[in-house]
């Protein structure tokens, strides 16, 4: 007995498939083409439209660097490719040119970038997209390359039919179909009844070798061109004789890919003899099988290569012919933390480790590390700040015209080849997987099991991964490892600051309110001091002298020596007046020296509480314990688990103790 539920599902699926079935003749097809000329579009146009149909979205202003003023983000790649705006934009420019049948589009498209920058992912998305595309494609039934039915129209009648149907018929009939017409559909008086040729609807499918071909170079000595253009079938040769298409297998990758895409992996590793076929195909849309007339093919040639091969290739003048026939699309790594983290999240979600908790800040540390290795020094800005700027974070010196600043710095970075070298997402995900794997002892009853990785686990895993990583220069390795130490301008230093902020915010209930309160008190006293007035005390309802203790408590942290307190306060007063005049807010975090002092003050007040709370021994007082528990609860609300919340407190306690 079949499960009724299953049966229903299968019935539904059967109907869906049935709906895409169609059989007819070239004549029937011409009727459809007349009504919907777009069904006869060429492969690049099909791919271009498939991507455009999903729509586009605006990108942040600061992404619109020189040459990319009209850049947008294509929804087709949403949730699959993170970042990569420029690469996809360049690719779309090419596809558009190809869709319009211009010379620019008649080239080999080559995605070029460092390892694991998403080149294969982009190709796969295009292939998958074609397989899922519902727009019907029609082909001559029985044609080995499932060619366009309009090819059946003989050359001498094309003009008339072009006009009648409102399409532009391109390409000659393949030898197999020609033979079928000659043998089975030709009148005694010699008229070819081409319009009677049977036509079917096809589905692009890599599995069934329809519309998608893949070519991977292997040993050039043993690999031969037949893999691309098919070969003579020896067993049929004696039946039909040479030059009879029935004795030829048109199953090379290029033929299989007709109507869709050929993915040419690591193109520059292939022998030069393979390149000539591609050049003619890109330029003239034809290939030549030995002993047969040229064969027309309609497909996108999508190749990829990595940077090292590319540099070799570029510098070799022997490759000039090919240089000219390629359209390069640079696929660099990400330069923003946000996008980079999304890659890791995607890969973790796809893995078996998706149930292990990852403490807040952990993936950030990994992404910051990766991005710092990819950025180049600039006179305008240090690396850490550059990283933050690219990530759209607040930086005081870049608040005015920030988009413009980011653009200029990004342009400089791009020109220098930023994000084409450094640490790859694959390196990072390997480290993440190792770190996650070490936490997977759920069933072993291991009491060290925490089920959670923290930023410090991550730093350790990243360092360790260098032991298991081949490639890269020793001197780079040293620079990279430095980023993982507690030195200034390192990811560890950044994490310390992050962790301290997290903990202060957890301990100080409503951190901002307290900061604002402290600031208001300072500000009020400072104003009175400068204007030589008394302060109105709301509690006592009396006027009193400005409170030196309150002001000095803040100023000493900047530090402002006692002798220069007058100038400092005057400075604050003037800054405030300027701010208000410019219509800006005057808040606790407006004036940087004050902001930092207030943060320090609140942190200092906390220092004891935190250090005490972390000890959490028998002697810890009930009050401190309660405070600690409240902080832990706040951390849990922010995405920490029991383990990493406690670990965070321990870490910050240690940092504070050392700073004392
Ligand atoms: N920008 C990105 N967005 C989403 N995922 C990415 C991105 N870059 C890399 N990845 C992920 O990293 C992994 C490696 O990417 P992919 O295989 O596409 O790289 P590649 O450029 O083809 O590398 P290689 O040169 O090593 O073949 C994949 O799992 C991919 O999903
Ligand atoms: Mg790849
Ligand atoms: Zn054919
Ligand atoms: Zn955790």
XYZ file of C-alpha atoms and ligand atoms in Angstrom:
694
model
C 0.000 0.000 0.000
C 1.352 3.341 -0.987
C 1.148 6.074 1.598
C -1.700 8.370 0.432
C 0.234 11.466 1.354
C 3.210 10.394 -0.734
C 0.913 9.437 -3.579
C -0.596 12.935 -3.618
C 2.766 14.576 -3.712
C 3.903 12.381 -6.563
C 0.696 13.050 -8.509
C 1.194 16.763 -8.128
C 4.783 16.481 -9.285
C 3.673 14.379 -12.222
C 1.249 17.095 -13.279
C 3.886 19.761 -12.971
C 6.224 17.840 -15.219
C 3.416 17.069 -17.649
C 2.722 20.775 -18.050
C 6.163 21.315 -19.503
C 5.750 18.632 -22.133
C 5.273 19.797 -25.674
C 5.614 18.136 -29.038
C 5.207 19.643 -32.445
C 6.983 20.534 -35.641
C 9.206 23.381 -36.778
C 6.064 24.931 -38.261
C 4.254 24.800 -34.887
C 7.278 26.297 -33.262
C 7.370 29.156 -35.758
C 3.849 30.070 -34.740
C 4.951 30.356 -31.130
C 8.037 32.323 -32.124
C 5.969 34.802 -34.058
C 3.875 35.509 -30.971
C 6.766 35.448 -28.524
C 9.953 36.242 -30.423
C 11.899 36.142 -27.144
C 11.699 32.347 -26.986
C 14.350 32.169 -29.666
C 16.842 34.257 -27.734
C 20.450 33.183 -27.545
C 22.020 31.628 -24.456
C 23.741 34.757 -23.056
C 20.458 36.657 -23.313
C 18.672 33.811 -21.559
C 21.185 33.954 -18.720
C 21.091 37.738 -18.535
C 17.290 37.786 -18.400
C 17.193 35.001 -15.846
C 19.310 37.130 -13.491
C 17.486 40.362 -14.246
C 14.077 38.792 -13.678
C 14.903 38.426 -9.974
C 15.290 42.163 -9.734
C 17.975 44.462 -8.441
C 18.475 46.516 -5.336
C 20.419 49.646 -4.528
C 23.813 49.332 -2.844
C 25.341 51.726 -0.318
C 26.554 54.976 -1.829
C 30.139 54.312 -0.789
C 30.292 51.255 -3.065
C 29.912 53.407 -6.144
C 33.588 53.883 -6.822
C 35.062 55.105 -10.088
C 33.805 52.968 -12.940
C 31.098 51.516 -10.732
C 28.829 54.530 -10.467
C 25.803 52.546 -11.639
C 26.458 49.472 -9.530
C 23.494 47.584 -8.059
C 23.018 44.341 -6.207
C 21.360 41.465 -8.085
C 18.779 39.543 -6.079
C 19.551 36.399 -8.056
C 22.706 36.040 -5.932
C 21.068 37.008 -2.618
C 21.916 34.784 0.329
C 24.360 32.899 -1.888
C 27.082 35.403 -2.662
C 27.939 37.933 0.003
C 29.627 41.103 -1.172
C 31.192 40.627 -4.585
C 29.178 43.529 -6.008
C 31.864 44.691 -8.421
C 32.530 41.225 -9.785
C 28.877 40.530 -10.453
C 28.422 43.972 -11.921
C 31.284 43.384 -14.372
C 29.880 40.006 -15.263
C 26.446 41.477 -15.933
C 27.964 44.141 -18.165
C 29.481 41.391 -20.254
C 26.296 39.324 -20.367
C 24.342 42.347 -21.467
C 26.778 42.993 -24.300
C 26.590 39.330 -25.273
C 22.797 39.313 -25.056
C 22.721 42.223 -27.499
C 25.046 40.284 -29.797
C 27.776 42.927 -29.770
C 31.456 42.294 -30.416
C 32.243 42.842 -26.729
C 30.036 39.917 -25.877
C 31.827 37.631 -28.319
C 34.601 36.720 -25.970
C 35.506 34.190 -23.348
C 34.424 35.383 -19.963
C 37.023 34.690 -17.329
C 36.486 34.997 -13.608
C 39.848 35.695 -12.103
C 40.633 35.883 -8.439
C 42.405 34.350 -5.474
C 41.447 30.901 -4.151
C 37.973 30.476 -2.684
C 36.775 33.897 -3.663
C 33.511 32.454 -4.938
C 34.335 31.863 -8.619
C 32.990 28.322 -8.687
C 30.024 29.389 -6.591
C 29.079 32.034 -9.142
C 29.390 29.534 -12.020
C 27.348 26.969 -10.143
C 24.604 29.458 -9.408
C 24.336 30.244 -13.107
C 24.213 26.564 -13.979
C 21.624 25.815 -11.303
C 19.654 28.878 -12.341
C 19.438 27.579 -15.906
C 18.300 24.178 -14.698
C 15.543 25.727 -12.616
C 14.498 28.258 -15.231
C 10.861 27.655 -16.242
C 11.048 29.558 -19.479
C 10.639 26.977 -22.207
C 13.427 26.102 -24.586
C 12.581 24.302 -27.813
C 14.889 22.105 -29.826
C 14.854 19.898 -32.878
C 13.957 16.415 -31.673
C 16.797 13.953 -31.963
C 19.406 16.624 -32.566
C 22.569 15.708 -30.655
C 23.112 19.332 -29.717
C 19.398 20.137 -29.183
C 19.611 23.047 -31.541
C 17.197 25.868 -32.174
C 14.360 24.703 -34.494
C 14.706 27.844 -36.607
C 18.037 26.531 -37.836
C 15.994 24.233 -40.043
C 15.042 27.195 -42.244
C 17.326 27.063 -45.270
C 19.669 29.961 -45.860
C 17.923 31.198 -49.010
C 14.585 31.686 -47.210
C 15.956 33.224 -44.032
C 15.398 36.887 -44.888
C 11.762 36.321 -45.591
C 11.251 34.398 -42.372
C 13.265 36.850 -40.288
C 10.819 39.502 -41.330
C 7.734 37.380 -40.975
C 8.617 36.128 -37.496
C 10.306 39.263 -36.221
C 13.368 37.370 -35.038
C 16.968 37.197 -36.145
C 17.813 33.668 -37.169
C 21.446 32.879 -36.598
C 23.367 29.680 -37.142
C 23.477 26.705 -39.485
C 21.817 23.365 -39.087
C 24.009 20.671 -37.581
C 25.124 17.775 -39.855
C 22.848 15.284 -38.122
C 19.688 17.327 -38.608
C 20.735 18.154 -42.157
C 21.015 14.465 -42.881
C 17.590 13.791 -41.370
C 16.036 16.409 -43.642
C 17.899 15.137 -46.674
C 16.961 11.526 -46.039
C 13.473 11.723 -44.563
C 11.924 15.066 -45.369
C 12.819 15.856 -48.928
C 10.304 15.714 -51.819
C 11.028 13.922 -55.038
C 11.388 17.284 -56.726
C 14.101 18.248 -54.240
C 12.150 20.550 -51.920
C 13.228 20.059 -48.327
C 10.189 19.766 -46.080
C 12.207 21.271 -43.186
C 9.064 22.634 -41.533
C 7.946 19.099 -40.762
C 10.937 18.347 -38.607
C 9.770 17.315 -35.125
C 10.402 19.728 -32.278
C 10.355 19.148 -28.521
C 10.651 21.170 -25.370
C 13.912 20.588 -23.524
C 15.095 21.125 -19.983
C 18.587 22.275 -19.258
C 20.215 19.621 -17.115
C 23.806 18.991 -16.245
C 23.028 15.388 -15.305
C 21.386 14.623 -18.616
C 24.092 16.517 -20.432
C 21.762 19.012 -21.933
C 22.808 22.664 -22.088
C 25.561 22.468 -19.495
C 29.086 21.310 -20.128
C 32.073 21.272 -17.827
C 35.667 20.997 -18.824
C 38.520 20.449 -16.403
C 42.050 20.384 -17.721
C 44.077 17.322 -16.820
C 47.394 16.020 -18.095
C 47.844 17.792 -21.471
C 49.592 14.725 -22.926
C 46.714 12.377 -22.395
C 43.828 14.807 -22.679
C 42.732 15.457 -26.217
C 40.459 17.779 -28.034
C 37.714 15.166 -28.475
C 36.661 15.918 -24.944
C 35.554 19.299 -26.221
C 34.390 18.559 -29.756
C 33.353 14.904 -29.798
C 34.822 12.011 -31.736
C 34.384 9.401 -34.432
C 32.482 6.354 -33.272
C 34.664 3.504 -34.480
C 31.956 0.879 -34.179
C 29.714 2.809 -36.563
C 32.429 3.911 -38.924
C 32.272 0.770 -41.050
C 28.460 1.037 -41.270
C 28.280 4.612 -42.476
C 31.740 5.496 -43.624
C 33.769 8.582 -42.878
C 32.134 12.023 -42.934
C 28.739 10.543 -42.228
C 27.436 12.309 -39.143
C 25.947 9.070 -37.907
C 29.479 7.784 -37.403
C 30.366 10.743 -35.229
C 29.570 11.320 -31.586
C 28.717 14.964 -31.052
C 29.105 14.663 -27.312
C 32.053 16.922 -26.562
C 31.562 19.322 -23.689
C 31.136 22.240 -26.080
C 28.403 20.420 -27.977
C 26.657 19.299 -24.823
C 26.691 22.901 -23.596
C 24.834 24.234 -26.623
C 21.930 26.538 -25.610
C 23.424 27.050 -22.156
C 26.822 27.378 -20.632
C 30.201 25.700 -20.730
C 32.109 25.995 -17.517
C 35.777 25.898 -18.272
C 37.566 25.249 -15.004
C 41.124 26.507 -14.535
C 41.269 27.570 -18.149
C 44.893 28.660 -18.049
C 46.076 25.251 -16.928
C 44.826 23.777 -20.193
C 47.034 23.139 -23.193
C 47.124 25.881 -25.797
C 45.525 23.588 -28.432
C 42.297 23.749 -26.443
C 42.343 27.510 -26.502
C 42.127 27.833 -30.296
C 38.828 26.011 -30.364
C 37.494 28.395 -27.760
C 38.689 31.493 -29.563
C 36.850 30.547 -32.745
C 33.804 29.559 -30.791
C 33.697 32.860 -28.929
C 34.305 34.953 -32.019
C 32.365 33.089 -34.701
C 30.057 30.855 -32.655
C 31.360 27.831 -34.534
C 33.525 24.818 -33.907
C 34.913 22.411 -36.400
C 34.808 18.650 -36.022
C 37.272 16.948 -38.372
C 35.664 15.917 -41.647
C 32.517 17.977 -41.053
C 31.471 21.461 -41.908
C 31.644 24.017 -39.143
C 29.069 23.564 -36.444
C 27.223 26.498 -34.977
C 26.968 26.638 -31.184
C 25.230 29.084 -28.914
C 26.618 29.108 -25.389
C 28.264 31.240 -22.779
C 31.911 30.380 -22.238
C 32.412 30.841 -18.548
C 35.927 30.145 -17.428
C 37.830 30.710 -14.243
C 41.365 30.886 -13.054
C 43.372 31.921 -10.055
C 45.695 34.836 -9.697
C 49.005 32.944 -9.980
C 48.098 31.306 -13.283
C 46.727 34.575 -14.510
C 49.921 36.505 -13.841
C 51.957 33.873 -15.666
C 49.554 33.962 -18.570
C 49.456 37.731 -18.755
C 53.206 38.053 -18.932
C 53.655 35.525 -21.706
C 53.500 37.241 -25.139
C 52.777 33.866 -26.750
C 49.276 34.207 -25.359
C 48.538 37.475 -27.078
C 45.796 36.106 -29.302
C 43.991 34.855 -26.268
C 44.533 38.014 -24.226
C 42.527 39.844 -26.803
C 39.640 37.413 -26.818
C 39.016 37.313 -23.115
C 36.848 39.394 -20.905
C 38.238 39.419 -17.380
C 36.127 39.725 -14.322
C 38.092 40.275 -11.150
C 36.656 38.331 -8.232
C 38.447 39.576 -5.113
C 37.723 38.556 -1.533
C 35.472 40.644 0.635
C 36.657 43.813 2.262
C 33.812 44.191 4.750
C 33.471 42.284 7.991
C 29.703 42.026 7.619
C 29.841 40.255 4.256
C 32.697 38.014 5.294
C 30.862 36.829 8.403
C 27.880 35.879 6.277
C 30.083 33.440 4.356
C 31.159 31.719 7.562
C 27.603 31.596 8.845
C 26.438 30.039 5.611
C 29.141 27.385 5.715
C 28.531 26.605 9.387
C 24.784 26.337 8.830
C 25.463 23.798 6.069
C 27.734 21.732 8.320
C 26.971 19.225 11.059
C 28.301 21.659 13.612
C 25.372 23.994 13.292
C 24.194 23.078 16.815
C 27.363 24.233 18.580
C 27.057 27.639 20.162
C 29.285 30.376 18.840
C 29.860 33.184 21.273
C 29.145 36.749 20.103
C 32.306 38.364 18.763
C 33.843 35.063 17.648
C 33.132 35.220 13.939
C 33.907 38.932 14.048
C 37.408 38.131 15.255
C 37.877 35.646 12.424
C 36.547 38.054 9.816
C 38.585 40.966 11.126
C 41.678 38.836 10.929
C 40.958 37.734 7.365
C 40.242 41.258 6.201
C 43.272 42.803 7.878
C 45.490 40.377 5.956
C 43.897 41.547 2.703
C 44.156 45.301 3.131
C 47.128 47.440 2.197
C 48.668 50.265 4.162
C 47.589 53.719 3.212
C 49.038 57.069 4.127
C 45.540 58.275 4.805
C 44.524 55.760 7.433
C 45.819 52.849 9.487
C 44.721 49.297 8.795
C 42.357 48.853 11.712
C 40.605 52.094 10.924
C 40.424 51.216 7.265
C 38.805 47.919 8.143
C 36.229 49.730 10.259
C 35.633 52.342 7.630
C 34.934 49.711 4.968
C 32.570 48.094 7.427
C 30.674 51.359 7.745
C 31.565 51.832 11.397
C 31.651 55.193 13.107
C 35.054 56.868 12.986
C 35.372 60.360 14.307
C 37.770 61.703 11.714
C 35.612 60.402 8.884
C 32.144 61.468 9.876
C 31.931 64.379 7.486
C 31.396 63.262 3.906
C 32.069 59.716 5.043
C 30.831 58.043 1.872
C 33.246 60.134 -0.125
C 36.136 59.234 2.175
C 35.339 55.534 1.954
C 35.097 55.766 -1.805
C 38.464 57.467 -2.166
C 40.188 55.021 0.141
C 38.499 52.075 -1.532
C 39.551 53.277 -4.957
C 43.129 53.551 -3.779
C 42.941 50.051 -2.305
C 41.421 48.552 -5.456
C 44.091 50.156 -7.611
C 46.736 48.483 -5.462
C 45.098 45.090 -5.766
C 43.604 44.974 -2.301
C 41.747 41.764 -1.397
C 43.526 39.781 -4.101
C 46.036 38.407 -1.584
C 45.981 37.494 2.081
C 43.963 34.895 3.941
C 41.094 33.122 2.189
C 37.652 32.280 3.543
C 38.614 28.624 3.178
C 41.525 29.052 5.587
C 39.183 30.668 8.094
C 36.443 28.086 7.723
C 38.995 25.334 8.221
C 40.016 26.960 11.484
C 36.383 27.387 12.503
C 35.646 23.747 11.746
C 38.609 22.572 13.781
C 37.565 24.766 16.685
C 34.002 23.482 16.427
C 35.151 19.892 16.105
C 37.086 20.142 19.335
C 33.914 21.059 21.160
C 32.015 18.086 19.942
C 32.144 15.604 22.785
C 28.502 15.712 23.695
C 28.034 11.999 24.088
C 31.380 11.250 25.652
C 30.388 12.614 29.025
C 33.561 14.685 28.918
C 33.012 17.309 31.567
C 35.218 19.754 29.690
C 32.562 19.822 27.020
C 31.281 23.307 26.622
C 29.389 23.085 23.372
C 30.499 26.578 22.601
C 33.407 28.362 20.951
C 34.579 31.757 22.043
C 36.652 34.449 20.377
C 39.718 33.189 22.215
C 39.154 29.647 20.962
C 38.951 31.201 17.528
C 42.227 33.088 17.887
C 43.919 29.887 19.016
C 42.441 27.906 16.141
C 43.569 30.535 13.650
C 47.103 30.458 15.016
C 47.172 26.669 14.969
C 45.871 26.546 11.449
C 49.114 28.048 10.196
C 50.754 24.790 11.228
C 48.503 22.924 8.847
C 48.555 25.328 6.003
C 50.778 25.060 2.961
C 51.682 28.086 0.926
C 52.165 31.727 1.646
C 55.404 33.499 2.376
C 57.196 33.230 5.707
C 57.319 36.985 6.129
C 53.586 37.276 5.503
C 52.993 34.558 8.043
C 54.822 36.578 10.654
C 52.747 39.666 9.928
C 49.572 37.609 10.061
C 50.478 35.932 13.341
C 51.177 39.347 14.814
C 47.573 40.254 14.191
C 46.660 37.383 16.490
C 48.711 38.550 19.456
C 47.782 41.029 22.130
C 49.840 43.789 20.487
C 48.359 47.120 19.537
C 46.519 47.125 16.214
C 45.706 43.459 16.428
C 42.435 41.601 16.417
C 43.080 40.562 20.006
C 43.434 44.194 21.085
C 40.185 44.954 19.260
C 38.495 42.050 20.956
C 39.642 43.209 24.402
C 37.957 46.546 23.866
C 34.857 44.820 22.571
C 34.762 42.467 25.564
C 35.188 45.307 28.039
C 32.332 47.209 26.465
C 30.140 44.111 26.512
C 30.815 43.524 30.189
C 30.416 47.137 31.249
C 27.146 47.296 29.457
C 26.016 44.120 31.177
C 27.003 45.390 34.620
C 25.957 48.935 34.285
C 22.294 48.697 33.841
C 21.468 51.309 31.221
C 25.062 52.308 30.532
C 24.081 55.247 28.356
C 21.815 56.707 31.037
C 24.532 56.577 33.628
C 27.042 58.076 31.261
C 24.639 60.845 30.379
C 23.977 61.522 34.028
C 27.675 61.773 34.829
C 28.149 64.013 31.827
C 25.289 66.333 32.755
C 26.744 66.789 36.208
C 30.149 67.550 34.771
C 28.746 69.875 32.140
C 26.661 71.857 34.595
C 29.573 72.390 36.962
C 31.942 73.195 34.136
C 29.583 75.836 32.787
C 29.252 77.512 36.147
C 32.988 77.351 36.622
C 33.625 79.090 33.307
C 30.962 81.718 33.836
C 32.047 82.151 37.430
C 28.540 81.493 38.674
C 27.117 79.331 41.396
C 25.305 76.064 40.636
C 21.680 75.404 41.533
C 21.516 72.238 43.548
C 18.221 70.488 42.822
C 18.362 68.378 45.944
C 18.975 71.088 48.491
C 17.319 73.827 46.462
C 20.258 76.094 47.165
C 23.008 77.713 45.128
C 26.542 76.464 45.731
C 30.066 76.698 44.301
C 30.865 74.374 41.322
C 31.825 70.933 42.572
C 35.565 70.440 42.073
C 35.417 66.798 43.090
C 32.969 65.849 40.360
C 34.961 67.665 37.683
C 38.358 66.431 38.768
C 37.168 62.814 38.962
C 36.549 62.973 35.233
C 39.478 65.185 34.265
C 42.087 63.121 36.033
C 41.268 60.250 33.751
C 42.047 62.168 30.562
C 44.436 63.191 32.208
C 44.239 66.940 32.749
C 46.740 68.172 35.344
C 45.411 70.435 38.063
C 47.318 73.466 36.703
C 45.640 73.244 33.293
C 42.123 72.448 34.388
C 41.011 76.033 33.714
C 42.109 75.901 30.030
C 40.584 72.490 29.606
C 37.230 73.592 30.970
C 37.277 76.715 28.812
C 38.028 74.431 25.859
C 34.986 72.286 26.642
C 32.862 75.376 26.994
C 33.905 76.744 23.588
C 33.484 73.339 21.917
C 29.982 73.122 23.314
C 29.094 76.607 22.066
C 30.368 75.707 18.571
C 28.386 72.495 18.598
C 25.155 74.126 19.560
C 25.709 76.872 17.030
C 26.130 74.284 14.273
C 22.899 72.680 15.435
C 24.655 69.519 16.623
C 23.721 67.522 19.700
C 25.748 68.051 22.855
C 25.786 64.670 24.519
C 28.088 62.591 26.675
C 29.837 61.128 23.650
C 30.130 64.308 21.572
C 33.506 65.548 22.776
C 35.982 62.718 22.428
C 38.232 63.408 25.483
C 35.184 63.609 27.704
C 33.617 60.553 26.173
C 36.700 58.458 26.811
C 37.034 59.764 30.358
C 33.405 59.022 31.148
C 33.755 55.496 29.800
C 36.878 55.026 31.881
C 35.171 56.386 34.955
C 32.243 54.006 34.612
C 34.624 51.153 33.913
C 36.697 52.046 36.953
C 33.662 52.113 39.156
C 32.980 48.690 37.823
C 36.467 47.324 38.075
C 36.070 46.197 41.643
C 32.635 44.839 41.132
C 33.760 42.871 38.109
C 36.944 41.566 39.679
C 35.085 40.645 42.810
C 32.216 39.056 40.957
C 34.501 36.993 38.840
C 36.138 35.414 41.838
C 32.741 33.994 42.810
C 34.131 32.091 45.770
C 32.446 31.033 48.958
C 33.348 34.362 50.488
C 31.663 36.395 47.747
C 28.926 38.430 49.302
C 25.307 37.854 48.427
C 25.050 41.346 46.994
C 27.970 40.848 44.618
C 26.642 37.441 43.665
C 23.271 38.929 42.810
C 24.914 41.605 40.710
C 26.978 39.043 38.884
C 23.904 36.957 38.189
C 22.096 39.963 36.822
C 25.020 40.658 34.496
C 25.055 37.037 33.349
C 21.381 37.236 32.624
C 21.865 40.366 30.535
C 24.621 38.637 28.596
C 22.393 35.656 27.954
C 19.807 37.972 26.497
C 22.470 39.253 24.147
C 23.178 35.819 22.731
C 25.735 34.388 25.160
C 25.224 30.914 26.567
C 25.981 29.970 30.176
C 29.464 28.911 29.285
C 30.600 31.835 27.206
C 28.967 34.433 29.444
C 31.077 33.177 32.355
C 34.122 32.920 30.106
C 33.664 36.523 29.019
C 33.529 37.754 32.610
C 36.668 35.780 33.410
C 38.499 37.232 30.445
C 37.524 40.817 31.172
C 38.326 40.389 34.859
C 41.804 39.268 33.875
C 42.244 42.171 31.474
C 41.140 44.687 34.101
C 43.442 43.190 36.720
C 46.404 43.534 34.372
C 45.526 47.092 33.487
C 45.445 48.102 37.127
N 31.585 36.119 -1.632
C 31.171 34.922 -1.221
N 29.896 34.729 -0.873
C 29.461 33.533 -0.450
N 30.228 32.459 -0.316
C 31.521 32.571 -0.648
C 32.060 33.807 -1.120
N 33.372 33.619 -1.350
C 33.641 32.351 -1.027
N 32.539 31.710 -0.607
C 32.437 30.326 -0.134
O 33.732 29.819 -0.013
C 33.841 28.520 -0.562
C 34.828 28.514 -1.695
O 34.306 29.239 -2.783
P 34.469 28.779 -4.300
O 34.703 27.324 -4.387
O 33.352 29.349 -5.069
O 35.801 29.575 -4.628
P 36.702 29.585 -5.931
O 36.944 31.015 -6.192
O 36.116 28.764 -6.998
O 38.025 28.950 -5.350
P 39.176 28.068 -6.079
O 40.014 29.063 -6.811
O 39.888 27.504 -4.909
O 38.493 27.087 -6.940
C 32.464 28.132 -1.012
O 31.878 27.344 -0.028
C 31.724 29.440 -1.132
O 30.382 29.245 -0.798
Mg 36.757 26.944 -7.860
Zn 20.903 19.386 -35.072
Zn 28.356 30.065 24.244
